[in-house]
Short mmCIF file of C-alpha atoms in Angstrom, two decimals:
data_model
loop_
_atom_site.label_atom_id
_atom_site.label_comp_id
_atom_site.label_asym_id
_atom_site.label_seq_id
_atom_site.Cartn_x
_atom_site.Cartn_y
_atom_site.Cartn_z
CA MET O 1 35.43 -22.84 -4.05
CA THR O 2 35.69 -21.98 -0.36
CA GLY O 3 35.63 -25.65 0.50
CA SER O 4 38.51 -26.75 -1.70
CA ALA O 5 40.83 -24.14 -0.25
CA ARG O 6 39.82 -25.27 3.21
CA ARG O 7 40.40 -28.87 2.34
CA GLU O 8 43.90 -28.33 0.94
CA ALA O 9 44.98 -26.64 4.11
CA GLY O 10 44.17 -29.91 5.86
CA THR O 11 43.44 -28.23 9.17
CA PRO O 12 40.44 -29.34 11.15
CA VAL O 13 37.73 -26.71 11.05
CA VAL O 14 36.08 -25.73 14.27
CA ALA O 15 32.37 -25.50 13.60
CA PRO O 16 30.90 -22.30 14.99
CA PRO O 17 27.60 -22.94 16.70
CA LEU O 18 24.86 -22.00 14.25
CA PRO O 19 22.20 -19.68 15.63
CA ILE O 20 18.71 -21.07 15.76
CA LEU O 21 15.99 -18.74 14.54
CA THR O 22 17.60 -15.48 13.56
CA THR O 23 15.53 -12.44 14.48
CA VAL O 24 15.55 -9.65 11.92
CA SER O 25 15.21 -6.41 13.84
CA ALA O 26 16.92 -3.90 11.60
CA ALA O 27 15.64 -2.45 8.35
CA ARG O 28 17.34 -0.11 5.93
CA PRO O 29 16.37 1.69 2.77
CA TRP O 30 19.09 2.14 0.14
CA ALA O 31 18.55 5.73 -0.93
CA GLY O 32 14.86 6.36 -0.91
CA GLU O 33 13.47 9.62 -2.23
CA ASP O 34 10.04 8.82 -0.82
CA ASP O 35 9.12 6.70 2.20
CA GLY O 36 9.53 3.62 0.06
CA LEU O 37 8.14 0.27 1.07
CA LEU O 38 9.78 0.19 4.51
CA GLY O 39 7.98 3.37 5.58
CA PRO O 40 9.10 6.64 7.15
CA THR O 41 10.32 4.97 10.36
CA PRO O 42 11.23 1.28 10.03
CA PHE O 43 9.68 -0.99 12.65
CA VAL O 44 7.16 1.66 13.69
CA ARG O 45 3.61 0.91 12.63
CA GLU O 46 2.11 3.50 10.32
CA ASP O 47 -1.55 4.19 11.12
CA ARG O 48 -4.28 5.51 8.88
CA SER O 49 -3.64 9.21 9.56
CA GLY O 50 0.09 8.78 8.94
CA TYR O 51 -0.55 7.03 5.66
CA GLU O 52 -3.16 9.53 4.55
CA ALA O 53 -0.81 12.39 5.43
CA ARG O 54 1.45 10.93 2.74
CA GLY O 55 -1.41 11.01 0.25
CA GLY O 56 -2.51 7.42 0.74
CA HIS O 57 -6.02 6.01 0.30
CA ARG O 58 -6.77 8.84 -2.12
CA ASP O 59 -6.02 7.96 -5.71
CA ARG O 60 -8.32 4.96 -5.38
CA VAL O 61 -11.33 7.27 -5.34
CA LEU O 62 -10.49 8.42 -8.85
CA LEU O 63 -10.22 4.81 -9.92
CA ASP O 64 -13.55 4.03 -8.36
CA CYS O 65 -15.71 5.95 -10.81
CA GLY O 66 -16.33 5.51 -14.46
CA ASP O 67 -15.15 3.08 -17.10
CA ASP O 68 -11.65 2.14 -18.06
CA ARG O 69 -10.67 1.40 -14.49
CA LEU O 70 -8.09 -1.14 -15.61
CA ALA O 71 -6.60 1.33 -18.07
CA ARG O 72 -6.34 3.90 -15.32
CA LEU O 73 -4.64 1.39 -13.03
CA ALA O 74 -2.27 0.39 -15.84
CA ALA O 75 -1.32 4.05 -16.28
CA ARG O 76 0.27 4.20 -12.83
CA PRO O 77 4.03 4.62 -13.16
CA GLY O 78 5.88 1.34 -13.50
CA LEU O 79 2.74 -0.82 -13.44
CA PRO O 80 3.23 -2.44 -16.87
CA GLY O 81 6.66 -3.72 -15.86
CA LEU O 82 5.80 -4.74 -12.29
CA LEU O 83 6.66 -8.38 -11.54
CA GLY O 84 4.90 -10.23 -8.73
CA ARG O 85 6.88 -10.35 -5.49
CA GLY O 86 5.73 -13.71 -4.18
CA GLY O 87 8.50 -15.59 -5.94
CA ALA O 88 7.30 -16.51 -9.40
CA ALA O 89 7.82 -12.98 -10.80
CA PHE O 90 4.70 -13.17 -12.97
CA PRO O 91 3.78 -9.78 -14.49
CA ALA O 92 1.19 -8.31 -12.10
CA LEU O 93 -0.79 -6.42 -14.72
CA ARG O 94 -1.12 -9.52 -16.91
CA LYS O 95 -2.51 -11.42 -13.93
CA ILE O 96 -5.00 -8.64 -13.18
CA ARG O 97 -6.12 -8.59 -16.83
CA ALA O 98 -6.45 -12.39 -16.85
CA VAL O 99 -8.90 -12.12 -13.94
CA ALA O 100 -10.85 -9.43 -15.82
CA ASP O 101 -10.99 -11.80 -18.83
CA GLY O 102 -12.18 -14.60 -16.54
CA VAL O 103 -14.94 -12.34 -15.25
CA ALA O 104 -15.98 -11.45 -18.80
CA ALA O 105 -16.05 -15.13 -19.80
CA THR O 106 -17.93 -16.49 -16.78
CA GLY O 107 -20.03 -13.55 -15.62
CA LEU O 108 -18.94 -14.33 -12.05
CA SER O 109 -17.82 -11.61 -9.65
CA PRO O 110 -14.09 -11.73 -8.98
CA VAL O 111 -12.38 -12.18 -5.63
CA VAL O 112 -9.12 -10.43 -4.75
CA VAL O 113 -6.63 -11.69 -2.18
CA ALA O 114 -3.67 -10.04 -0.48
CA ASN O 115 -1.33 -12.97 0.07
CA GLY O 116 0.70 -12.40 3.21
CA ALA O 117 1.32 -16.04 4.16
CA GLU O 118 5.08 -15.89 3.96
CA GLY O 119 6.18 -19.50 4.03
CA GLU O 120 9.79 -18.92 3.00
CA PRO O 121 11.82 -19.44 6.17
CA LEU O 122 14.50 -16.90 5.20
CA SER O 123 12.16 -14.04 4.35
CA VAL O 124 10.35 -11.62 6.68
CA LYS O 125 9.31 -8.86 4.27
CA ASP O 126 5.63 -9.76 3.87
CA ARG O 127 5.13 -10.00 7.64
CA TYR O 128 6.99 -6.70 7.98
CA LEU O 129 4.67 -4.95 5.50
CA LEU O 130 1.52 -6.20 7.20
CA ARG O 131 2.83 -5.42 10.68
CA TYR O 132 4.23 -1.96 10.00
CA ARG O 133 2.66 -0.75 6.72
CA PRO O 134 -0.79 -2.31 6.76
CA HIS O 135 -2.41 0.69 5.09
CA LEU O 136 -0.01 0.58 2.14
CA VAL O 137 -1.02 -3.06 1.60
CA LEU O 138 -4.73 -2.38 2.12
CA ASP O 139 -4.60 0.57 -0.27
CA GLY O 140 -3.09 -1.73 -2.90
CA LEU O 141 -5.72 -4.40 -2.23
CA LEU O 142 -8.60 -1.92 -2.39
CA THR O 143 -7.10 -0.42 -5.55
CA VAL O 144 -7.10 -3.72 -7.46
CA ALA O 145 -10.53 -4.53 -6.00
CA ALA O 146 -11.80 -1.21 -7.39
CA ALA O 147 -10.14 -1.82 -10.76
CA LEU O 148 -11.83 -5.22 -11.04
CA GLU O 149 -15.03 -4.15 -9.24
CA ALA O 150 -14.54 -7.07 -6.87
CA PRO O 151 -17.16 -7.30 -4.11
CA ILE O 152 -14.96 -9.43 -1.82
CA ALA O 153 -11.34 -8.98 -0.78
CA HIS O 154 -9.34 -11.19 1.57
CA VAL O 155 -6.20 -10.48 3.57
CA TYR O 156 -4.60 -13.92 3.91
CA VAL O 157 -2.00 -13.91 6.66
CA ALA O 158 -0.37 -16.44 9.00
CA ASP O 159 1.77 -14.31 11.35
CA ARG O 160 -0.29 -13.37 14.40
CA ALA O 161 1.13 -9.87 14.89
CA ALA O 162 0.69 -9.15 11.18
CA ARG O 163 -2.90 -10.32 11.38
CA THR O 164 -3.62 -8.12 14.40
CA SER O 165 -2.13 -5.15 12.57
CA ALA O 166 -4.18 -5.82 9.42
CA GLU O 167 -7.38 -6.16 11.47
CA ALA O 168 -6.64 -2.90 13.30
CA ALA O 169 -5.95 -1.14 10.00
CA LEU O 170 -9.27 -2.35 8.61
CA ALA O 171 -11.07 -1.07 11.69
CA GLU O 172 -9.31 2.30 11.29
CA LEU O 173 -10.16 2.44 7.63
CA ASP O 174 -13.88 1.99 7.85
CA VAL O 175 -14.34 0.91 4.19
CA PRO O 176 -17.23 2.95 2.80
CA ALA O 177 -20.54 1.44 1.81
CA GLY O 178 -20.38 0.27 -1.76
CA GLY O 179 -16.73 -0.68 -1.30
CA PRO O 180 -15.71 -4.32 -1.16
CA GLN O 181 -16.23 -6.48 1.86
CA VAL O 182 -12.75 -7.03 3.29
CA ARG O 183 -12.02 -10.06 5.47
CA VAL O 184 -8.87 -11.07 7.28
CA PHE O 185 -8.21 -14.81 7.06
CA ALA O 186 -5.91 -16.59 9.52
CA ALA O 187 -3.75 -18.75 7.28
CA GLN O 188 -1.89 -21.83 8.44
CA ASP O 189 1.77 -21.19 9.14
CA THR O 190 3.20 -23.80 6.76
CA TYR O 191 5.61 -23.62 3.84
CA VAL O 192 2.98 -24.42 1.21
CA ALA O 193 0.06 -22.36 2.61
CA GLY O 194 1.07 -19.29 0.57
CA GLU O 195 1.14 -21.09 -2.79
CA GLU O 196 -1.70 -19.53 -4.74
CA THR O 197 -3.82 -22.63 -5.30
CA ALA O 198 -3.34 -23.45 -1.60
CA VAL O 199 -4.58 -19.93 -0.82
CA VAL O 200 -7.66 -20.53 -2.95
CA ARG O 201 -8.32 -23.92 -1.37
CA ALA O 202 -7.84 -22.54 2.14
CA LEU O 203 -10.30 -19.69 1.51
CA THR O 204 -12.79 -22.11 -0.08
CA THR O 205 -12.50 -25.26 2.03
CA GLY O 206 -10.05 -24.49 4.83
CA ILE O 207 -7.43 -26.88 3.43
CA ALA O 208 -4.21 -24.98 2.73
CA ARG O 209 -2.69 -27.36 0.21
CA PRO O 210 -1.84 -26.75 -3.43
CA ALA O 211 -3.96 -28.13 -6.27
CA ASP O 212 -2.70 -29.28 -9.64
CA LYS O 213 -2.86 -26.71 -12.44
CA PRO O 214 -4.65 -25.85 -14.65
CA PRO O 215 -7.04 -24.38 -13.73
CA ARG O 216 -5.21 -21.45 -12.20
CA PRO O 217 -6.92 -19.14 -9.69
CA PHE O 218 -7.64 -16.49 -12.35
CA GLN O 219 -9.74 -19.15 -14.08
CA VAL O 220 -11.26 -21.00 -11.15
CA GLY O 221 -10.55 -19.51 -7.75
CA VAL O 222 -12.27 -18.94 -4.42
CA GLY O 223 -15.69 -20.60 -4.54
CA GLY O 224 -15.22 -21.08 -8.30
CA ALA O 225 -14.89 -17.33 -9.01
CA PRO O 226 -12.00 -15.83 -10.99
CA THR O 227 -9.57 -14.86 -8.26
CA LEU O 228 -6.65 -12.45 -8.14
CA VAL O 229 -4.01 -13.58 -5.64
CA LEU O 230 -1.27 -10.98 -5.27
CA ASN O 231 1.61 -10.96 -2.82
CA VAL O 232 1.39 -8.14 -0.25
CA GLU O 233 4.61 -6.53 -1.52
CA THR O 234 3.16 -6.48 -5.04
CA LEU O 235 0.10 -4.69 -3.64
CA ALA O 236 2.32 -2.29 -1.70
CA CYS O 237 4.15 -1.46 -4.96
CA ILE O 238 0.82 -0.80 -6.70
CA ALA O 239 -0.31 1.51 -3.86
CA ARG O 240 3.02 3.31 -3.72
CA ALA O 241 2.88 4.06 -7.44
CA GLY O 242 -0.35 5.97 -6.75
CA LEU O 243 1.10 8.17 -3.98
CA PRO O 244 2.03 11.80 -4.75
CA ALA O 245 5.70 11.16 -3.91
CA GLY O 246 5.55 7.57 -5.15
CA ARG O 247 8.00 6.06 -7.54
CA ASP O 248 7.75 3.52 -10.33
CA ALA O 249 5.97 0.46 -9.04
CA GLY O 250 8.91 -1.85 -9.61
CA SER O 251 11.81 0.45 -8.79
CA THR O 252 12.74 -1.14 -5.46
CA PHE O 253 12.27 -4.49 -3.75
CA LEU O 254 12.47 -5.77 -0.19
CA ALA O 255 15.32 -8.14 0.54
CA THR O 256 15.82 -10.06 3.78
CA VAL O 257 19.60 -10.40 3.94
CA SER O 258 20.97 -12.90 6.46
CA GLY O 259 23.90 -15.23 7.01
CA ALA O 260 27.70 -14.83 7.12
CA GLY O 261 27.52 -14.38 10.88
CA ARG O 262 26.16 -10.85 10.51
CA PRO O 263 22.99 -9.40 11.99
CA PRO O 264 20.27 -9.87 9.39
CA VAL O 265 18.78 -6.75 7.85
CA LEU O 266 15.63 -6.13 5.85
CA TYR O 267 16.77 -3.88 3.01
CA GLU O 268 14.84 -1.99 0.42
CA LEU O 269 17.07 -2.19 -2.64
CA PRO O 270 16.92 -0.59 -6.08
CA THR O 271 15.96 -3.26 -8.60
CA GLY O 272 19.08 -4.20 -10.55
CA LEU O 273 21.60 -3.24 -7.84
CA PRO O 274 24.89 -5.13 -8.35
CA LEU O 275 25.38 -7.78 -5.65
CA GLY O 276 28.84 -6.35 -4.93
CA ASP O 277 27.29 -3.06 -3.76
CA LEU O 278 25.03 -4.89 -1.33
CA LEU O 279 27.93 -6.98 0.01
CA ARG O 280 30.04 -3.87 0.53
CA GLU O 281 27.23 -2.32 2.57
CA HIS O 282 26.25 -5.43 4.50
CA LEU O 283 29.64 -7.06 5.13
CA GLY O 284 31.87 -4.03 4.76
CA ARG O 285 33.75 -5.81 1.96
CA VAL O 286 33.17 -7.76 -1.23
CA ASP O 287 33.78 -11.39 -0.34
CA SER O 288 34.05 -13.02 -3.74
CA SER O 289 34.60 -16.45 -2.18
CA ALA O 290 31.15 -16.41 -0.55
CA ASP O 291 28.01 -18.01 -1.90
CA VAL O 292 24.41 -16.80 -1.78
CA LEU O 293 21.28 -18.87 -1.22
CA PHE O 294 18.68 -16.92 -3.18
CA GLY O 295 14.92 -16.56 -2.96
CA GLY O 296 14.16 -18.15 0.39
CA PHE O 297 14.84 -21.84 -0.14
CA PHE O 298 13.80 -21.63 -3.74
CA GLY O 299 16.40 -19.86 -5.84
CA GLY O 300 19.51 -22.00 -5.64
CA ILE O 301 23.02 -21.31 -4.33
CA LEU O 302 25.21 -19.18 -6.57
CA PRO O 303 28.69 -17.72 -6.03
CA ALA O 304 28.54 -14.11 -4.82
CA TRP O 305 29.51 -12.63 -8.17
CA PRO O 306 29.92 -8.87 -7.52
CA ASP O 307 28.45 -8.02 -10.93
CA LEU O 308 25.36 -10.18 -10.43
CA GLU O 309 22.37 -7.93 -11.06
CA LEU O 310 19.75 -8.16 -8.30
CA SER O 311 16.62 -8.46 -10.39
CA HIS O 312 14.55 -11.42 -11.56
CA PRO O 313 16.08 -11.53 -15.05
CA GLY O 314 19.53 -10.80 -13.60
CA VAL O 315 19.54 -13.80 -11.23
CA LEU O 316 17.79 -16.01 -13.80
CA ARG O 317 20.59 -15.30 -16.31
CA ARG O 318 23.12 -16.70 -13.84
CA GLY O 319 21.17 -19.91 -13.21
CA GLY O 320 19.21 -19.08 -10.05
CA SER O 321 16.03 -17.30 -9.04
CA LEU O 322 15.55 -14.13 -7.00
CA GLY O 323 12.24 -15.62 -5.81
CA CYS O 324 10.85 -13.71 -2.82
CA GLY O 325 13.96 -11.50 -2.76
CA SER O 326 15.82 -12.94 0.24
CA LEU O 327 19.59 -13.51 0.19
CA HIS O 328 21.31 -15.79 2.69
CA LEU O 329 25.10 -15.34 2.59
CA LEU O 330 27.32 -18.36 3.01
CA ALA O 331 30.85 -17.34 3.94
CA ALA O 332 33.69 -19.78 4.65
CA PRO O 333 33.63 -22.38 6.08
CA ALA O 334 30.04 -22.81 4.89
CA CYS O 335 29.74 -25.59 2.34
CA PRO O 336 27.29 -25.23 -0.57
CA VAL O 337 26.65 -28.98 -0.65
CA ARG O 338 25.80 -28.97 3.03
CA THR O 339 23.40 -26.05 2.70
CA THR O 340 21.75 -27.71 -0.30
CA ALA O 341 21.35 -30.85 1.81
CA ASP O 342 19.88 -28.79 4.68
CA VAL O 343 17.30 -27.17 2.42
CA VAL O 344 16.28 -30.42 0.73
CA ALA O 345 15.94 -31.97 4.21
CA TYR O 346 13.53 -29.13 5.00
CA TYR O 347 11.52 -29.83 1.85
CA ALA O 348 11.40 -33.54 2.65
CA ARG O 349 9.69 -32.60 5.92
CA HIS O 350 7.68 -29.53 4.91
CA ASN O 351 6.14 -30.43 1.56
CA ALA O 352 2.35 -30.64 1.34
CA GLY O 353 2.43 -34.41 1.82
CA GLN O 354 0.06 -35.07 -1.03
CA CYS O 355 2.07 -35.82 -4.21
CA GLY O 356 3.75 -39.22 -4.20
CA MET O 357 6.52 -38.13 -6.54
CA CYS O 358 7.39 -35.14 -4.34
CA MET O 359 7.36 -37.01 -1.03
CA ALA O 360 9.42 -39.88 -2.46
CA SER O 361 11.93 -37.76 -4.35
CA SER O 362 12.51 -35.16 -1.64
CA SER O 363 13.23 -37.77 1.05
CA ALA O 364 15.46 -39.78 -1.27
CA ILE O 365 17.44 -36.77 -2.46
CA ALA O 366 17.74 -35.43 1.09
CA ALA O 367 19.10 -38.80 2.22
CA THR O 368 21.55 -38.89 -0.66
CA LEU O 369 22.87 -35.39 -0.03
CA ALA O 370 23.13 -36.08 3.68
CA GLU O 371 25.50 -38.98 2.90
CA LEU O 372 28.05 -36.78 1.20
CA GLY O 373 30.06 -36.14 4.34
CA ASP O 374 31.64 -39.51 3.62
CA PRO O 375 33.24 -40.48 0.29
CA ARG O 376 30.91 -42.19 -2.21
CA PRO O 377 33.35 -43.23 -4.91
CA GLY O 378 31.42 -46.28 -6.09
CA VAL O 379 28.00 -44.68 -6.38
CA ALA O 380 26.87 -43.01 -9.60
CA TYR O 381 25.68 -39.85 -7.84
CA ALA O 382 27.55 -37.68 -10.34
CA ALA O 383 25.11 -38.91 -13.00
CA LEU O 384 22.09 -39.25 -10.73
CA LEU O 385 22.01 -35.68 -9.39
CA PRO O 386 21.51 -34.04 -12.84
CA ARG O 387 19.11 -36.82 -13.81
CA TRP O 388 16.96 -36.11 -10.75
CA ALA O 389 17.08 -32.37 -11.39
CA ALA O 390 15.71 -33.02 -14.89
CA GLN O 391 13.05 -35.46 -13.67
CA LEU O 392 11.53 -33.04 -11.16
CA ARG O 393 10.96 -30.03 -13.40
CA GLY O 394 7.35 -28.92 -13.70
CA ARG O 395 6.01 -32.07 -12.11
CA GLY O 396 4.50 -31.01 -8.78
CA ALA O 397 1.13 -29.50 -7.93
CA CYS O 398 3.19 -26.72 -6.34
CA ALA O 399 6.78 -25.65 -6.98
CA VAL O 400 8.56 -27.72 -4.30
CA PRO O 401 9.91 -30.25 -6.86
CA ASP O 402 11.05 -27.33 -9.02
CA ALA O 403 12.79 -25.78 -6.01
CA ILE O 404 14.75 -28.99 -5.47
CA ALA O 405 15.55 -29.11 -9.19
CA VAL O 406 16.82 -25.50 -9.10
CA LEU O 407 18.97 -26.26 -6.03
CA LEU O 408 20.53 -29.34 -7.66
CA ARG O 409 21.06 -27.62 -11.00
CA ALA O 410 22.62 -24.53 -9.45
CA LEU O 411 24.92 -26.69 -7.31
CA LEU O 412 26.06 -28.76 -10.28
CA ARG O 413 26.52 -25.70 -12.45
CA SER O 414 28.24 -23.40 -9.96
CA HIS O 415 30.16 -25.91 -7.88
CA PRO O 416 30.87 -29.00 -9.98
CA GLN O 417 34.32 -29.40 -8.42
CA GLU O 418 32.80 -29.25 -4.92
CA VAL O 419 30.41 -32.08 -5.79
CA THR O 420 33.27 -34.11 -7.26
CA ARG O 421 35.36 -33.50 -4.16
CA HIS O 422 32.54 -34.64 -1.88
CA LEU O 423 32.01 -37.84 -3.85
CA ALA O 424 35.73 -38.61 -3.87
CA SER O 425 36.75 -37.67 -0.36
CA GLY O 426 33.75 -36.52 1.69
CA CYS O 427 33.53 -33.27 3.64
CA ASP O 428 33.99 -32.41 7.31
CA GLU O 429 31.34 -29.70 7.22
CA CYS O 430 28.77 -32.12 5.77
CA ARG O 431 29.73 -34.88 8.19
CA ARG O 432 29.15 -32.52 11.09
CA ALA O 433 25.65 -31.54 9.98
CA PRO O 434 23.17 -32.47 12.70
CA GLY O 435 20.21 -34.73 12.36
CA GLU O 436 16.87 -33.01 11.91
CA PRO O 437 16.10 -30.26 11.98
CA ARG O 438 19.16 -29.59 9.89
CA TRP O 439 17.68 -26.32 8.71
CA GLY O 440 17.50 -24.65 12.14
CA HIS O 441 20.14 -22.08 11.15
CA LEU O 442 18.19 -21.10 8.04
CA LEU O 443 15.20 -19.48 9.70
CA ALA O 444 14.54 -15.76 10.02
CA SER O 445 11.75 -14.05 11.91
CA LEU O 446 10.63 -10.65 13.08
CA PRO O 447 10.72 -9.87 16.80
CA SER O 448 7.83 -11.40 18.71
CA ASP O 449 5.30 -9.27 20.57
CA GLY O 450 6.90 -7.20 23.29
CA GLU O 451 10.43 -8.11 22.27
CA PRO O 452 12.59 -4.98 22.15
CA VAL O 453 13.51 -3.79 18.70
CA THR O 454 16.99 -2.44 18.17
CA ALA O 455 16.06 -0.90 14.87
CA ASP O 456 17.85 1.92 13.16
CA GLY O 457 15.23 4.33 14.33
CA PRO O 458 14.82 7.32 12.02
CA VAL O 459 16.82 6.35 9.01
CA GLY O 460 19.54 8.25 7.21
CA ARG O 461 20.86 7.37 3.81
CA VAL O 462 23.43 4.80 4.88
CA PRO O 463 23.21 4.28 8.63
CA GLU O 464 25.70 2.41 10.75
CA LEU O 465 25.34 -1.33 11.16
CA VAL O 466 23.25 -2.01 14.22
CA PRO O 467 23.98 -5.04 16.34
CA VAL O 468 20.87 -7.08 16.90
CA GLY O 469 20.05 -9.95 19.16
CA VAL O 470 20.04 -13.51 17.95
CA GLU O 471 17.28 -15.39 19.61
CA VAL O 472 18.00 -18.94 20.60
CA ARG O 473 14.98 -21.15 20.70
CA MET J 1 -3.42 -31.49 -27.49
CA ARG J 2 -1.48 -31.13 -24.25
CA LEU J 3 -0.99 -33.71 -21.59
CA ARG J 4 -0.69 -33.52 -17.83
CA VAL J 5 -0.10 -36.13 -15.15
CA ASP J 6 -1.75 -34.93 -11.93
CA PRO J 7 0.95 -35.54 -9.30
CA VAL J 8 -1.57 -35.55 -6.45
CA LYS J 9 -3.45 -38.46 -8.01
CA CYS J 10 -0.67 -40.53 -9.58
CA GLN J 11 0.10 -43.64 -7.54
CA GLY J 12 2.53 -45.21 -9.99
CA TYR J 13 0.30 -47.99 -11.37
CA ALA J 14 2.40 -47.70 -14.55
CA ILE J 15 -0.40 -48.72 -16.89
CA CYS J 16 0.21 -45.58 -18.96
CA THR J 17 3.79 -46.67 -19.62
CA GLU J 18 2.44 -49.91 -21.13
CA VAL J 19 -0.32 -48.53 -23.33
CA ALA J 20 1.59 -45.41 -24.45
CA ALA J 21 5.25 -46.19 -23.90
CA ARG J 22 6.49 -43.33 -26.05
CA HIS J 23 4.57 -40.80 -24.00
CA PHE J 24 5.03 -41.93 -20.42
CA THR J 25 7.84 -43.26 -18.33
CA LEU J 26 8.36 -43.83 -14.63
CA ASP J 27 10.72 -41.57 -12.72
CA ASP J 28 13.34 -43.00 -10.37
CA TRP J 29 10.73 -43.27 -7.62
CA GLY J 30 8.13 -45.10 -9.70
CA PHE J 31 5.74 -42.27 -10.53
CA ALA J 32 4.49 -41.46 -14.02
CA GLN J 33 6.20 -38.72 -15.95
CA ALA J 34 4.95 -37.43 -19.30
CA LEU J 35 7.74 -37.64 -21.87
CA VAL J 36 5.82 -35.57 -24.39
CA VAL J 37 3.65 -32.66 -23.36
CA ASP J 38 2.37 -31.63 -26.81
CA VAL J 39 0.91 -34.75 -28.36
CA ASP J 40 0.81 -35.22 -32.15
CA GLU J 41 -2.55 -35.80 -33.75
CA GLY J 42 -1.65 -39.38 -34.68
CA ASP J 43 -0.73 -40.30 -31.12
CA VAL J 44 -3.92 -39.02 -29.56
CA PRO J 45 -5.66 -42.45 -29.59
CA ALA J 46 -2.83 -44.14 -27.67
CA VAL J 47 -2.68 -41.37 -25.09
CA THR J 48 -6.46 -41.33 -24.81
CA GLU J 49 -6.30 -45.01 -23.95
CA ALA J 50 -3.79 -44.21 -21.22
CA VAL J 51 -6.13 -41.50 -19.93
CA ARG J 52 -8.96 -44.03 -19.86
CA GLU J 53 -7.00 -46.92 -18.38
CA CYS J 54 -5.42 -45.02 -15.47
CA PRO J 55 -7.07 -46.49 -12.36
CA VAL J 56 -6.88 -43.18 -10.49
CA ARG J 57 -7.66 -40.89 -13.47
CA ALA J 58 -4.38 -39.06 -12.99
CA ILE J 59 -3.86 -38.25 -16.68
CA ARG J 60 -5.75 -35.47 -18.38
CA TRP J 61 -5.80 -33.27 -21.42
CA ILE J 62 -5.27 -29.64 -20.50
CA ASP J 63 -6.27 -27.91 -23.71
CA GLY J 64 -8.73 -25.08 -23.79
CA PRO J 65 -8.63 -21.31 -23.85
CA ALA J 66 -6.09 -19.76 -21.53
CA THR J 67 -8.63 -17.85 -19.46
CA GLY J 68 -12.14 -18.52 -18.39
CA GLY J 69 -12.33 -21.79 -20.31
CA PRO J 70 -12.91 -24.58 -17.84
CA ALA J 71 -16.17 -24.66 -16.00
CA PRO J 72 -15.92 -24.21 -12.24
CA ARG J 73 -15.16 -27.54 -10.63
CA PRO J 74 -15.68 -28.59 -7.05
CA ALA J 75 -12.64 -28.15 -4.85
CA PRO J 76 -10.46 -31.26 -4.77
CA PRO J 77 -11.20 -33.63 -1.92
CA ALA J 78 -9.07 -33.58 1.18
CA VAL J 79 -6.13 -35.95 0.98
#
């Protein structure tokens, strides 16, 4: 849509230099009635006393005694409807119950894992939670450990500052005797290390690569034991639902919003917010010609429909996936074909390197998409792209082939005329794309140690936009 | 009975596509893809032959109870 208008004008487009490694150093709640997931003061670490002053680490004690622990956990507000926040949106309570069933069937003690290895390059929310709200995450982890009577709990985290914060929080907490043994595990900082079978393998053997399924971790997990792997935001939601001022476990979600030449912001949004409301806040206007890359690199590129509902079912209905909750905005002259090519180029380089079909297909599709700067009238790509999308579904040990399938399907469904235009006459934007790494402009991070944070400070309802630095690597 | 091609193991020997052509095909990169996931009773022998003939044992049946069914297995070898 944006591209065709650009093309008709026939004017050469000056490519703005794309920033490399965008640092997210602003965070904003939407209209929180409690401290939410971002915490009372964004980008300021909450320690044990701060968290306990808000009623944290308390409700767990009730859970810790007597029978029906799972029923008591399930009674927390919003728990039955809570969807996992790692990307797959699997119902959290069903996963917890599946582990309990695995324990009943095998007689083995369960293992619980807080998964904070945030591999999605456009998302910073898991690292944020572990860096600045470690006690909220730990409370959630210890809560599910208590509900399952798990003797061992792991905090699985790649980001160094997040790991330091989690270790400090554990030291502050001083888990009582009889409580689970909690260990912090330094995960590899790779795209696939956070996939749940990769988590299980890393904790068992040190190799952070996915395994084919079944069995899933709730059946055969760490050391063979039924294992609950929950994303750290999922755990934070569970803990928050137990706080005195807490809200329904699924009422808000963290969204790393980047792109469109604006400073990226980590928002806490009400689940189901219309996309138009977010655009009005973030861009100051509703740009209906823009596109959105959803869910890290996973959820496909869709037009920025103002009525698109920001929830897992809402994005799914429109042909994409909310995934880990990140939104990367592509405003003119960004080209959806080019961004798809950039992301597939990333996957061709950053897959686990173990499934032949994934390695072969990702490199071939990346090469094909990278060619579309020049016209390809004689090649049957128009038929091949949907064929490849269909061939990749459900095939991989992890979801990388599915991610490529979602990207291709969303592109063909939302921008068929853009694809046709590329095949017929090429595209300046695509021709200008650099060699590897093509995806350098699609990376977000939190500030590194010692780097000044220009955060909002104490947060009002709708604060002013804060200019933030863009770090060039 | 449900069928699964383990993508980590499959090397594209294509023997499955010969012994059970209605159930397996090769994708555009030469790796095996199951055409049918839920296999009819009558086709089980053909697919079982494919399971047996695969040189890298990449094809397996994945039936069993949804939770707690499979016995613990050793972690897969490093690749």
